[in-house]
């Protein structure tokens, strides 16, 4: 059974619309993260959460808003979508944030903005 | 400049050959992880290795902090090893942020 679930797997959106990317982890971890991978670029850190609190935000735009309704959930809301937002978005988790723990990644959501 | 540099960018091997992948970093770190990214995109954690040498089957990871480098050795490569290998470092701090390299794309031919 997958331990980190991301939904949907693929997503096509129109410019200007809003989408929510879902992430749930069943590893019992206290820290969750979002990363983005665009073509020809390294995986890029976006956010880290620990015990449902924001620890780090490296995303310049407020159009990206994480939402944590439960300890094992960290969704990503993206508003006013732009073609440049097209990327694969990965959710990850670890036992603790900054605890020098292994991070485990979900399968990703591939977003295409037209 | 980029904090994590991986080399080579790509590598083609014949099945059975060995590979040595390098990761150099320009900042102090809390930890180093190696990942395998499948052609479909998902990431698999291979090693969490902040220092020293670790083994897992045909894979060996060695991190030398003083020299700011980490390596991944693949012995007796198989076609199923094809994919992209990523190193990521967690810099000093307590947010869990990982900084990734661009990866080494490995193709193992039968």
PDB file of N, CA and C in Angstrom, chain B:
ATOM      1  N   UNK B   1      25.757  30.704  -7.125  1.00  0.00           N
ATOM      2  CA  UNK B   1      25.952  29.478  -7.882  1.00  0.00           C
ATOM      3  C   UNK B   1      25.206  28.323  -7.241  1.00  0.00           C
ATOM      4  N   UNK B   2      25.093  27.247  -7.977  1.00  0.00           N
ATOM      5  CA  UNK B   2      24.357  26.095  -7.505  1.00  0.00           C
ATOM      6  C   UNK B   2      25.085  25.469  -6.333  1.00  0.00           C
ATOM      7  N   UNK B   3      24.369  25.139  -5.284  1.00  0.00           N
ATOM      8  CA  UNK B   3      24.969  24.615  -4.075  1.00  0.00           C
ATOM      9  C   UNK B   3      25.281  23.132  -4.182  1.00  0.00           C
ATOM     10  N   UNK B   4      24.583  22.438  -5.063  1.00  0.00           N
ATOM     11  CA  UNK B   4      24.788  21.001  -5.212  1.00  0.00           C
ATOM     12  C   UNK B   4      25.051  20.708  -6.682  1.00  0.00           C
ATOM     13  N   UNK B   5      26.211  20.134  -6.946  1.00  0.00           N
ATOM     14  CA  UNK B   5      26.577  19.827  -8.335  1.00  0.00           C
ATOM     15  C   UNK B   5      26.809  18.338  -8.484  1.00  0.00           C
ATOM     16  N   UNK B   6      26.168  17.763  -9.472  1.00  0.00           N
ATOM     17  CA  UNK B   6      26.319  16.342  -9.708  1.00  0.00           C
ATOM     18  C   UNK B   6      27.039  16.092 -11.025  1.00  0.00           C
ATOM     19  N   UNK B   7      27.837  15.028 -11.008  1.00  0.00           N
ATOM     20  CA  UNK B   7      28.544  14.640 -12.232  1.00  0.00           C
ATOM     21  C   UNK B   7      28.674  13.129 -12.289  1.00  0.00           C
ATOM     22  N   UNK B   8      28.721  12.563 -13.504  1.00  0.00           N
ATOM     23  CA  UNK B   8      28.446  13.259 -14.754  1.00  0.00           C
ATOM     24  C   UNK B   8      26.955  13.566 -14.900  1.00  0.00           C
ATOM     25  N   UNK B   9      26.620  14.380 -15.867  1.00  0.00           N
ATOM     26  CA  UNK B   9      25.208  14.686 -16.111  1.00  0.00           C
ATOM     27  C   UNK B   9      24.490  13.468 -16.666  1.00  0.00           C
ATOM     28  N   UNK B  10      25.195  12.690 -17.472  1.00  0.00           N
ATOM     29  CA  UNK B  10      24.599  11.481 -18.020  1.00  0.00           C
ATOM     30  C   UNK B  10      25.684  10.425 -18.197  1.00  0.00           C
ATOM     31  N   UNK B  11      25.240   9.190 -18.237  1.00  0.00           N
ATOM     32  CA  UNK B  11      26.174   8.067 -18.275  1.00  0.00           C
ATOM     33  C   UNK B  11      25.501   6.898 -18.967  1.00  0.00           C
ATOM     34  N   UNK B  12      26.223   6.275 -19.881  1.00  0.00           N
ATOM     35  CA  UNK B  12      25.717   5.088 -20.562  1.00  0.00           C
ATOM     36  C   UNK B  12      26.654   3.930 -20.248  1.00  0.00           C
ATOM     37  N   UNK B  13      26.099   2.856 -19.776  1.00  0.00           N
ATOM     38  CA  UNK B  13      26.881   1.674 -19.403  1.00  0.00           C
ATOM     39  C   UNK B  13      26.360   0.448 -20.127  1.00  0.00           C
ATOM     40  N   UNK B  14      27.233  -0.521 -20.240  1.00  0.00           N
ATOM     41  CA  UNK B  14      26.795  -1.847 -20.651  1.00  0.00           C
ATOM     42  C   UNK B  14      26.474  -2.627 -19.379  1.00  0.00           C
ATOM     43  N   UNK B  15      25.485  -3.437 -19.463  1.00  0.00           N
ATOM     44  CA  UNK B  15      25.095  -4.228 -18.296  1.00  0.00           C
ATOM     45  C   UNK B  15      26.306  -4.960 -17.720  1.00  0.00           C
ATOM     46  N   UNK B  16      26.432  -4.893 -16.408  1.00  0.00           N
ATOM     47  CA  UNK B  16      27.562  -5.534 -15.746  1.00  0.00           C
ATOM     48  C   UNK B  16      28.674  -4.575 -15.360  1.00  0.00           C
ATOM     49  N   UNK B  17      28.711  -3.401 -16.001  1.00  0.00           N
ATOM     50  CA  UNK B  17      29.742  -2.418 -15.670  1.00  0.00           C
ATOM     51  C   UNK B  17      29.381  -1.695 -14.373  1.00  0.00           C
ATOM     52  N   UNK B  18      30.415  -1.088 -13.787  1.00  0.00           N
ATOM     53  CA  UNK B  18      30.211  -0.324 -12.554  1.00  0.00           C
ATOM     54  C   UNK B  18      30.084   1.162 -12.883  1.00  0.00           C
ATOM     55  N   UNK B  19      29.485   1.901 -11.954  1.00  0.00           N
ATOM     56  CA  UNK B  19      29.325   3.346 -12.129  1.00  0.00           C
ATOM     57  C   UNK B  19      29.665   4.063 -10.837  1.00  0.00           C
ATOM     58  N   UNK B  20      30.247   5.241 -11.003  1.00  0.00           N
ATOM     59  CA  UNK B  20      30.555   6.091  -9.854  1.00  0.00           C
ATOM     60  C   UNK B  20      29.933   7.460 -10.116  1.00  0.00           C
ATOM     61  N   UNK B  21      28.969   7.845  -9.284  1.00  0.00           N
ATOM     62  CA  UNK B  21      28.287   9.117  -9.436  1.00  0.00           C
ATOM     63  C   UNK B  21      28.756  10.048  -8.324  1.00  0.00           C
ATOM     64  N   UNK B  22      28.986  11.287  -8.696  1.00  0.00           N
ATOM     65  CA  UNK B  22      29.547  12.236  -7.751  1.00  0.00           C
ATOM     66  C   UNK B  22      28.566  13.358  -7.420  1.00  0.00           C
ATOM     67  N   UNK B  23      28.676  13.825  -6.185  1.00  0.00           N
ATOM     68  CA  UNK B  23      27.874  14.951  -5.725  1.00  0.00           C
ATOM     69  C   UNK B  23      28.785  15.851  -4.907  1.00  0.00           C
ATOM     70  N   UNK B  24      28.929  17.092  -5.337  1.00  0.00           N
ATOM     71  CA  UNK B  24      29.761  18.058  -4.615  1.00  0.00           C
ATOM     72  C   UNK B  24      28.885  19.191  -4.113  1.00  0.00           C
ATOM     73  N   UNK B  25      29.146  19.644  -2.915  1.00  0.00           N
ATOM     74  CA  UNK B  25      28.313  20.696  -2.367  1.00  0.00           C
ATOM     75  C   UNK B  25      29.183  21.815  -1.801  1.00  0.00           C
ATOM     76  N   UNK B  26      28.620  23.005  -1.788  1.00  0.00           N
ATOM     77  CA  UNK B  26      29.411  24.205  -1.462  1.00  0.00           C
ATOM     78  C   UNK B  26      29.023  24.819  -0.127  1.00  0.00           C
ATOM     79  N   UNK B  27      28.258  24.074   0.688  1.00  0.00           N
ATOM     80  CA  UNK B  27      27.823  24.634   1.954  1.00  0.00           C
ATOM     81  C   UNK B  27      27.850  23.545   3.019  1.00  0.00           C
ATOM     82  N   UNK B  28      27.830  23.978   4.256  1.00  0.00           N
ATOM     83  CA  UNK B  28      27.809  22.986   5.337  1.00  0.00           C
ATOM     84  C   UNK B  28      26.442  22.328   5.369  1.00  0.00           C
ATOM     85  N   UNK B  29      26.407  21.103   5.862  1.00  0.00           N
ATOM     86  CA  UNK B  29      25.166  20.358   5.770  1.00  0.00           C
ATOM     87  C   UNK B  29      24.839  19.635   7.055  1.00  0.00           C
ATOM     88  N   UNK B  30      23.561  19.351   7.191  1.00  0.00           N
ATOM     89  CA  UNK B  30      23.082  18.483   8.256  1.00  0.00           C
ATOM     90  C   UNK B  30      23.084  17.042   7.810  1.00  0.00           C
ATOM     91  N   UNK B  31      22.719  16.841   6.554  1.00  0.00           N
ATOM     92  CA  UNK B  31      22.604  15.471   6.074  1.00  0.00           C
ATOM     93  C   UNK B  31      22.652  15.441   4.556  1.00  0.00           C
ATOM     94  N   UNK B  32      22.830  14.232   4.047  1.00  0.00           N
ATOM     95  CA  UNK B  32      22.881  14.016   2.601  1.00  0.00           C
ATOM     96  C   UNK B  32      22.002  12.816   2.282  1.00  0.00           C
ATOM     97  N   UNK B  33      21.181  12.945   1.258  1.00  0.00           N
ATOM     98  CA  UNK B  33      20.370  11.825   0.811  1.00  0.00           C
ATOM     99  C   UNK B  33      20.596  11.576  -0.663  1.00  0.00           C
ATOM    100  N   UNK B  34      20.538  10.307  -1.040  1.00  0.00           N
ATOM    101  CA  UNK B  34      20.558   9.913  -2.441  1.00  0.00           C
ATOM    102  C   UNK B  34      19.188   9.319  -2.785  1.00  0.00           C
ATOM    103  N   UNK B  35      18.704   9.731  -3.963  1.00  0.00           N
ATOM    104  CA  UNK B  35      17.419   9.248  -4.440  1.00  0.00           C
ATOM    105  C   UNK B  35      17.585   8.679  -5.837  1.00  0.00           C
ATOM    106  N   UNK B  36      16.700   7.743  -6.158  1.00  0.00           N
ATOM    107  CA  UNK B  36      16.565   7.248  -7.516  1.00  0.00           C
ATOM    108  C   UNK B  36      15.217   7.742  -8.025  1.00  0.00           C
ATOM    109  N   UNK B  37      15.236   8.417  -9.186  1.00  0.00           N
ATOM    110  CA  UNK B  37      13.988   8.871  -9.777  1.00  0.00           C
ATOM    111  C   UNK B  37      13.667   7.992 -10.963  1.00  0.00           C
ATOM    112  N   UNK B  38      12.561   7.296 -10.875  1.00  0.00           N
ATOM    113  CA  UNK B  38      12.140   6.379 -11.931  1.00  0.00           C
ATOM    114  C   UNK B  38      11.792   7.164 -13.192  1.00  0.00           C
ATOM    115  N   UNK B  39      11.867   6.529 -14.341  1.00  0.00           N
ATOM    116  CA  UNK B  39      11.472   7.205 -15.571  1.00  0.00           C
ATOM    117  C   UNK B  39      10.068   7.802 -15.494  1.00  0.00           C
ATOM    118  N   UNK B  40       9.210   7.233 -14.710  1.00  0.00           N
ATOM    119  CA  UNK B  40       7.858   7.774 -14.552  1.00  0.00           C
ATOM    120  C   UNK B  40       7.796   8.958 -13.620  1.00  0.00           C
ATOM    121  N   UNK B  41       8.892   9.243 -12.889  1.00  0.00           N
ATOM    122  CA  UNK B  41       8.953  10.443 -12.066  1.00  0.00           C
ATOM    123  C   UNK B  41       9.016  10.239 -10.577  1.00  0.00           C
ATOM    124  N   UNK B  42       8.578   9.117 -10.059  1.00  0.00           N
ATOM    125  CA  UNK B  42       8.552   8.950  -8.598  1.00  0.00           C
ATOM    126  C   UNK B  42       9.963   8.801  -8.033  1.00  0.00           C
ATOM    127  N   UNK B  43      10.151   9.240  -6.800  1.00  0.00           N
ATOM    128  CA  UNK B  43      11.462   9.215  -6.148  1.00  0.00           C
ATOM    129  C   UNK B  43      11.512   8.104  -5.104  1.00  0.00           C
ATOM    130  N   UNK B  44      12.627   7.399  -5.109  1.00  0.00           N
ATOM    131  CA  UNK B  44      12.864   6.348  -4.131  1.00  0.00           C
ATOM    132  C   UNK B  44      14.099   6.717  -3.335  1.00  0.00           C
ATOM    133  N   UNK B  45      13.993   6.718  -2.020  1.00  0.00           N
ATOM    134  CA  UNK B  45      15.151   7.019  -1.197  1.00  0.00           C
ATOM    135  C   UNK B  45      16.108   5.834  -1.220  1.00  0.00           C
ATOM    136  N   UNK B  46      17.370   6.112  -1.549  1.00  0.00           N
ATOM    137  CA  UNK B  46      18.383   5.062  -1.586  1.00  0.00           C
ATOM    138  C   UNK B  46      19.200   5.058  -0.297  1.00  0.00           C
ATOM    139  N   UNK B  47      19.706   6.217   0.066  1.00  0.00           N
ATOM    140  CA  UNK B  47      20.544   6.329   1.255  1.00  0.00           C
ATOM    141  C   UNK B  47      20.271   7.648   1.967  1.00  0.00           C
ATOM    142  N   UNK B  48      20.272   7.555   3.277  1.00  0.00           N
ATOM    143  CA  UNK B  48      20.432   8.726   4.116  1.00  0.00           C
ATOM    144  C   UNK B  48      21.836   8.592   4.682  1.00  0.00           C
ATOM    145  N   UNK B  49      22.741   9.468   4.273  1.00  0.00           N
ATOM    146  CA  UNK B  49      24.145   9.265   4.620  1.00  0.00           C
ATOM    147  C   UNK B  49      24.835  10.583   4.928  1.00  0.00           C
ATOM    148  N   UNK B  50      24.754  11.074   6.144  1.00  0.00           N
ATOM    149  CA  UNK B  50      25.400  12.348   6.476  1.00  0.00           C
ATOM    150  C   UNK B  50      26.917  12.264   6.520  1.00  0.00           C
ATOM    151  N   UNK B  51      27.474  11.067   6.747  1.00  0.00           N
ATOM    152  CA  UNK B  51      28.931  10.913   6.739  1.00  0.00           C
ATOM    153  C   UNK B  51      29.269   9.428   6.708  1.00  0.00           C
ATOM    154  N   UNK B  52      30.454   9.140   6.172  1.00  0.00           N
ATOM    155  CA  UNK B  52      30.905   7.760   6.153  1.00  0.00           C
ATOM    156  C   UNK B  52      30.380   6.991   4.969  1.00  0.00           C
ATOM    157  N   UNK B  53      30.441   5.672   5.089  1.00  0.00           N
ATOM    158  CA  UNK B  53      30.079   4.778   3.997  1.00  0.00           C
ATOM    159  C   UNK B  53      28.931   3.870   4.407  1.00  0.00           C
ATOM    160  N   UNK B  54      27.986   3.715   3.485  1.00  0.00           N
ATOM    161  CA  UNK B  54      26.856   2.821   3.713  1.00  0.00           C
ATOM    162  C   UNK B  54      26.678   1.926   2.497  1.00  0.00           C
ATOM    163  N   UNK B  55      26.206   0.721   2.750  1.00  0.00           N
ATOM    164  CA  UNK B  55      26.019  -0.258   1.691  1.00  0.00           C
ATOM    165  C   UNK B  55      24.564  -0.725   1.671  1.00  0.00           C
ATOM    166  N   UNK B  56      24.097  -0.972   0.439  1.00  0.00           N
ATOM    167  CA  UNK B  56      22.777  -1.575   0.276  1.00  0.00           C
ATOM    168  C   UNK B  56      22.794  -2.366  -1.022  1.00  0.00           C
ATOM    169  N   UNK B  57      22.944  -3.668  -0.896  1.00  0.00           N
ATOM    170  CA  UNK B  57      23.019  -4.505  -2.092  1.00  0.00           C
ATOM    171  C   UNK B  57      24.195  -4.114  -2.970  1.00  0.00           C
ATOM    172  N   UNK B  58      23.886  -3.766  -4.214  1.00  0.00           N
ATOM    173  CA  UNK B  58      24.951  -3.382  -5.152  1.00  0.00           C
ATOM    174  C   UNK B  58      25.309  -1.893  -5.070  1.00  0.00           C
ATOM    175  N   UNK B  59      24.698  -1.183  -4.149  1.00  0.00           N
ATOM    176  CA  UNK B  59      24.927   0.256  -4.022  1.00  0.00           C
ATOM    177  C   UNK B  59      25.774   0.566  -2.803  1.00  0.00           C
ATOM    178  N   UNK B  60      26.667   1.550  -2.977  1.00  0.00           N
ATOM    179  CA  UNK B  60      27.485   2.033  -1.865  1.00  0.00           C
ATOM    180  C   UNK B  60      27.501   3.552  -1.915  1.00  0.00           C
ATOM    181  N   UNK B  61      27.251   4.169  -0.791  1.00  0.00           N
ATOM    182  CA  UNK B  61      27.304   5.622  -0.692  1.00  0.00           C
ATOM    183  C   UNK B  61      28.407   6.008   0.274  1.00  0.00           C
ATOM    184  N   UNK B  62      29.212   7.007  -0.138  1.00  0.00           N
ATOM    185  CA  UNK B  62      30.280   7.511   0.724  1.00  0.00           C
ATOM    186  C   UNK B  62      30.192   9.024   0.770  1.00  0.00           C
ATOM    187  N   UNK B  63      30.102   9.568   1.975  1.00  0.00           N
ATOM    188  CA  UNK B  63      30.070  11.017   2.163  1.00  0.00           C
ATOM    189  C   UNK B  63      31.286  11.439   2.976  1.00  0.00           C
ATOM    190  N   UNK B  64      32.036  12.402   2.430  1.00  0.00           N
ATOM    191  CA  UNK B  64      33.203  12.952   3.118  1.00  0.00           C
ATOM    192  C   UNK B  64      32.928  14.429   3.339  1.00  0.00           C
ATOM    193  N   UNK B  65      32.542  14.761   4.546  1.00  0.00           N
ATOM    194  CA  UNK B  65      32.089  16.122   4.822  1.00  0.00           C
ATOM    195  C   UNK B  65      33.205  17.138   4.618  1.00  0.00           C
ATOM    196  N   UNK B  66      34.413  16.816   5.092  1.00  0.00           N
ATOM    197  CA  UNK B  66      35.526  17.780   4.985  1.00  0.00           C
ATOM    198  C   UNK B  66      35.798  18.146   3.542  1.00  0.00           C
ATOM    199  N   UNK B  67      35.604  17.188   2.645  1.00  0.00           N
ATOM    200  CA  UNK B  67      35.862  17.433   1.227  1.00  0.00           C
ATOM    201  C   UNK B  67      34.604  17.880   0.498  1.00  0.00           C
ATOM    202  N   UNK B  68      33.507  17.982   1.213  1.00  0.00           N
ATOM    203  CA  UNK B  68      32.222  18.443   0.668  1.00  0.00           C
ATOM    204  C   UNK B  68      31.824  17.641  -0.569  1.00  0.00           C
ATOM    205  N   UNK B  69      31.837  16.354  -0.410  1.00  0.00           N
ATOM    206  CA  UNK B  69      31.432  15.502  -1.513  1.00  0.00           C
ATOM    207  C   UNK B  69      30.774  14.221  -1.015  1.00  0.00           C
ATOM    208  N   UNK B  70      29.943  13.676  -1.886  1.00  0.00           N
ATOM    209  CA  UNK B  70      29.339  12.381  -1.633  1.00  0.00           C
ATOM    210  C   UNK B  70      29.341  11.624  -2.948  1.00  0.00           C
ATOM    211  N   UNK B  71      29.464  10.320  -2.884  1.00  0.00           N
ATOM    212  CA  UNK B  71      29.473   9.514  -4.102  1.00  0.00           C
ATOM    213  C   UNK B  71      28.520   8.335  -3.943  1.00  0.00           C
ATOM    214  N   UNK B  72      28.057   7.876  -5.100  1.00  0.00           N
ATOM    215  CA  UNK B  72      27.205   6.691  -5.154  1.00  0.00           C
ATOM    216  C   UNK B  72      27.842   5.722  -6.131  1.00  0.00           C
ATOM    217  N   UNK B  73      28.168   4.548  -5.652  1.00  0.00           N
ATOM    218  CA  UNK B  73      28.782   3.534  -6.493  1.00  0.00           C
ATOM    219  C   UNK B  73      27.762   2.444  -6.780  1.00  0.00           C
ATOM    220  N   UNK B  74      27.614   2.154  -8.062  1.00  0.00           N
ATOM    221  CA  UNK B  74      26.715   1.074  -8.473  1.00  0.00           C
ATOM    222  C   UNK B  74      27.584  -0.027  -9.078  1.00  0.00           C
ATOM    223  N   UNK B  75      27.530  -1.179  -8.507  1.00  0.00           N
ATOM    224  CA  UNK B  75      28.329  -2.280  -9.048  1.00  0.00           C
ATOM    225  C   UNK B  75      27.448  -3.228  -9.859  1.00  0.00           C
ATOM    226  N   UNK B  76      28.076  -3.857 -10.850  1.00  0.00           N
ATOM    227  CA  UNK B  76      27.381  -4.838 -11.694  1.00  0.00           C
ATOM    228  C   UNK B  76      26.029  -4.316 -12.151  1.00  0.00           C
ATOM    229  N   UNK B  77      26.057  -3.219 -12.887  1.00  0.00           N
ATOM    230  CA  UNK B  77      24.815  -2.534 -13.263  1.00  0.00           C
ATOM    231  C   UNK B  77      23.874  -3.459 -14.035  1.00  0.00           C
ATOM    232  N   UNK B  78      22.580  -3.166 -13.888  1.00  0.00           N
ATOM    233  CA  UNK B  78      21.523  -3.903 -14.581  1.00  0.00           C
ATOM    234  C   UNK B  78      20.649  -2.910 -15.331  1.00  0.00           C
ATOM    235  N   UNK B  79      19.945  -3.408 -16.325  1.00  0.00           N
ATOM    236  CA  UNK B  79      19.106  -2.502 -17.126  1.00  0.00           C
ATOM    237  C   UNK B  79      18.058  -1.807 -16.258  1.00  0.00           C
ATOM    238  N   UNK B  80      17.639  -2.460 -15.203  1.00  0.00           N
ATOM    239  CA  UNK B  80      16.641  -1.866 -14.307  1.00  0.00           C
ATOM    240  C   UNK B  80      17.204  -0.734 -13.452  1.00  0.00           C
ATOM    241  N   UNK B  81      18.521  -0.544 -13.502  1.00  0.00           N
ATOM    242  CA  UNK B  81      19.125   0.597 -12.790  1.00  0.00           C
ATOM    243  C   UNK B  81      18.965   1.897 -13.573  1.00  0.00           C
ATOM    244  N   UNK B  82      18.521   1.814 -14.804  1.00  0.00           N
ATOM    245  CA  UNK B  82      18.366   3.018 -15.638  1.00  0.00           C
ATOM    246  C   UNK B  82      17.388   3.988 -15.000  1.00  0.00           C
ATOM    247  N   UNK B  83      17.752   5.243 -15.052  1.00  0.00           N
ATOM    248  CA  UNK B  83      16.933   6.288 -14.454  1.00  0.00           C
ATOM    249  C   UNK B  83      17.826   7.442 -14.043  1.00  0.00           C
ATOM    250  N   UNK B  84      17.289   8.298 -13.199  1.00  0.00           N
ATOM    251  CA  UNK B  84      18.039   9.474 -12.754  1.00  0.00           C
ATOM    252  C   UNK B  84      18.348   9.357 -11.274  1.00  0.00           C
ATOM    253  N   UNK B  85      19.581   9.655 -10.934  1.00  0.00           N
ATOM    254  CA  UNK B  85      20.035   9.581  -9.548  1.00  0.00           C
ATOM    255  C   UNK B  85      20.258  11.002  -9.038  1.00  0.00           C
ATOM    256  N   UNK B  86      19.608  11.302  -7.949  1.00  0.00           N
ATOM    257  CA  UNK B  86      19.641  12.647  -7.385  1.00  0.00           C
ATOM    258  C   UNK B  86      20.283  12.632  -6.011  1.00  0.00           C
ATOM    259  N   UNK B  87      21.132  13.613  -5.760  1.00  0.00           N
ATOM    260  CA  UNK B  87      21.595  13.802  -4.394  1.00  0.00           C
ATOM    261  C   UNK B  87      20.958  15.069  -3.847  1.00  0.00           C
ATOM    262  N   UNK B  88      20.745  15.091  -2.565  1.00  0.00           N
ATOM    263  CA  UNK B  88      20.110  16.239  -1.919  1.00  0.00           C
ATOM    264  C   UNK B  88      20.741  16.449  -0.560  1.00  0.00           C
ATOM    265  N   UNK B  89      20.999  17.690  -0.249  1.00  0.00           N
ATOM    266  CA  UNK B  89      21.563  17.951   1.062  1.00  0.00           C
ATOM    267  C   UNK B  89      20.606  18.797   1.886  1.00  0.00           C
ATOM    268  N   UNK B  90      20.613  18.495   3.150  1.00  0.00           N
ATOM    269  CA  UNK B  90      19.838  19.286   4.101  1.00  0.00           C
ATOM    270  C   UNK B  90      20.825  20.218   4.776  1.00  0.00           C
ATOM    271  N   UNK B  91      20.631  21.499   4.557  1.00  0.00           N
ATOM    272  CA  UNK B  91      21.597  22.444   5.100  1.00  0.00           C
ATOM    273  C   UNK B  91      21.359  22.647   6.588  1.00  0.00           C
ATOM    274  N   UNK B  92      22.326  23.223   7.226  1.00  0.00           N
ATOM    275  CA  UNK B  92      22.240  23.467   8.659  1.00  0.00           C
ATOM    276  C   UNK B  92      21.011  24.309   8.963  1.00  0.00           C
ATOM    277  N   UNK B  93      20.261  23.877   9.930  1.00  0.00           N
ATOM    278  CA  UNK B  93      19.007  24.553  10.274  1.00  0.00           C
ATOM    279  C   UNK B  93      18.022  23.508  10.757  1.00  0.00           C
ATOM    280  N   UNK B  94      16.808  23.842  10.932  1.00  0.00           N
ATOM    281  CA  UNK B  94      15.859  22.859  11.442  1.00  0.00           C
ATOM    282  C   UNK B  94      14.526  22.884  10.715  1.00  0.00           C
ATOM    283  N   UNK B  95      14.564  23.183   9.411  1.00  0.00           N
ATOM    284  CA  UNK B  95      13.306  23.212   8.675  1.00  0.00           C
ATOM    285  C   UNK B  95      13.118  21.994   7.783  1.00  0.00           C
ATOM    286  N   UNK B  96      14.152  21.190   7.633  1.00  0.00           N
ATOM    287  CA  UNK B  96      14.040  20.002   6.788  1.00  0.00           C
ATOM    288  C   UNK B  96      14.205  20.261   5.308  1.00  0.00           C
ATOM    289  N   UNK B  97      14.497  21.490   4.939  1.00  0.00           N
ATOM    290  CA  UNK B  97      14.636  21.823   3.519  1.00  0.00           C
ATOM    291  C   UNK B  97      15.764  21.040   2.875  1.00  0.00           C
ATOM    292  N   UNK B  98      15.454  20.366   1.755  1.00  0.00           N
ATOM    293  CA  UNK B  98      16.466  19.668   0.964  1.00  0.00           C
ATOM    294  C   UNK B  98      16.794  20.474  -0.274  1.00  0.00           C
ATOM    295  N   UNK B  99      18.088  20.555  -0.597  1.00  0.00           N
ATOM    296  CA  UNK B  99      18.539  21.193  -1.825  1.00  0.00           C
ATOM    297  C   UNK B  99      19.046  20.102  -2.750  1.00  0.00           C
ATOM    298  N   UNK B 100      18.475  20.045  -3.935  1.00  0.00           N
ATOM    299  CA  UNK B 100      18.772  18.968  -4.868  1.00  0.00           C
ATOM    300  C   UNK B 100      19.757  19.398  -5.941  1.00  0.00           C
ATOM    301  N   UNK B 101      20.513  18.405  -6.434  1.00  0.00           N
ATOM    302  CA  UNK B 101      21.285  18.592  -7.644  1.00  0.00           C
ATOM    303  C   UNK B 101      20.415  18.297  -8.858  1.00  0.00           C
ATOM    304  N   UNK B 102      20.990  18.513 -10.037  1.00  0.00           N
ATOM    305  CA  UNK B 102      20.247  18.261 -11.271  1.00  0.00           C
ATOM    306  C   UNK B 102      20.177  16.779 -11.620  1.00  0.00           C
ATOM    307  N   UNK B 103      21.042  15.986 -10.998  1.00  0.00           N
ATOM    308  CA  UNK B 103      20.964  14.552 -11.204  1.00  0.00           C
ATOM    309  C   UNK B 103      21.925  14.016 -12.245  1.00  0.00           C
ATOM    310  N   UNK B 104      22.114  12.718 -12.184  1.00  0.00           N
ATOM    311  CA  UNK B 104      22.849  11.974 -13.205  1.00  0.00           C
ATOM    312  C   UNK B 104      21.867  10.993 -13.832  1.00  0.00           C
ATOM    313  N   UNK B 105      21.728  11.108 -15.146  1.00  0.00           N
ATOM    314  CA  UNK B 105      20.842  10.196 -15.870  1.00  0.00           C
ATOM    315  C   UNK B 105      21.645   8.999 -16.341  1.00  0.00           C
ATOM    316  N   UNK B 106      21.270   7.844 -15.861  1.00  0.00           N
ATOM    317  CA  UNK B 106      21.991   6.614 -16.170  1.00  0.00           C
ATOM    318  C   UNK B 106      21.175   5.750 -17.123  1.00  0.00           C
ATOM    319  N   UNK B 107      21.849   5.290 -18.150  1.00  0.00           N
ATOM    320  CA  UNK B 107      21.223   4.339 -19.068  1.00  0.00           C
ATOM    321  C   UNK B 107      22.096   3.100 -19.115  1.00  0.00           C
ATOM    322  N   UNK B 108      21.512   1.985 -18.761  1.00  0.00           N
ATOM    323  CA  UNK B 108      22.239   0.719 -18.797  1.00  0.00           C
ATOM    324  C   UNK B 108      21.699  -0.103 -19.955  1.00  0.00           C
ATOM    325  N   UNK B 109      22.590  -0.415 -20.879  1.00  0.00           N
ATOM    326  CA  UNK B 109      22.177  -1.153 -22.077  1.00  0.00           C
ATOM    327  C   UNK B 109      22.456  -2.648 -21.912  1.00  0.00           C
ATOM    328  N   UNK B 110      21.570  -3.451 -22.478  1.00  0.00           N
ATOM    329  CA  UNK B 110      21.753  -4.913 -22.338  1.00  0.00           C
ATOM    330  C   UNK B 110      22.950  -5.408 -23.145  1.00  0.00           C
TER     331      UNK B 110
END
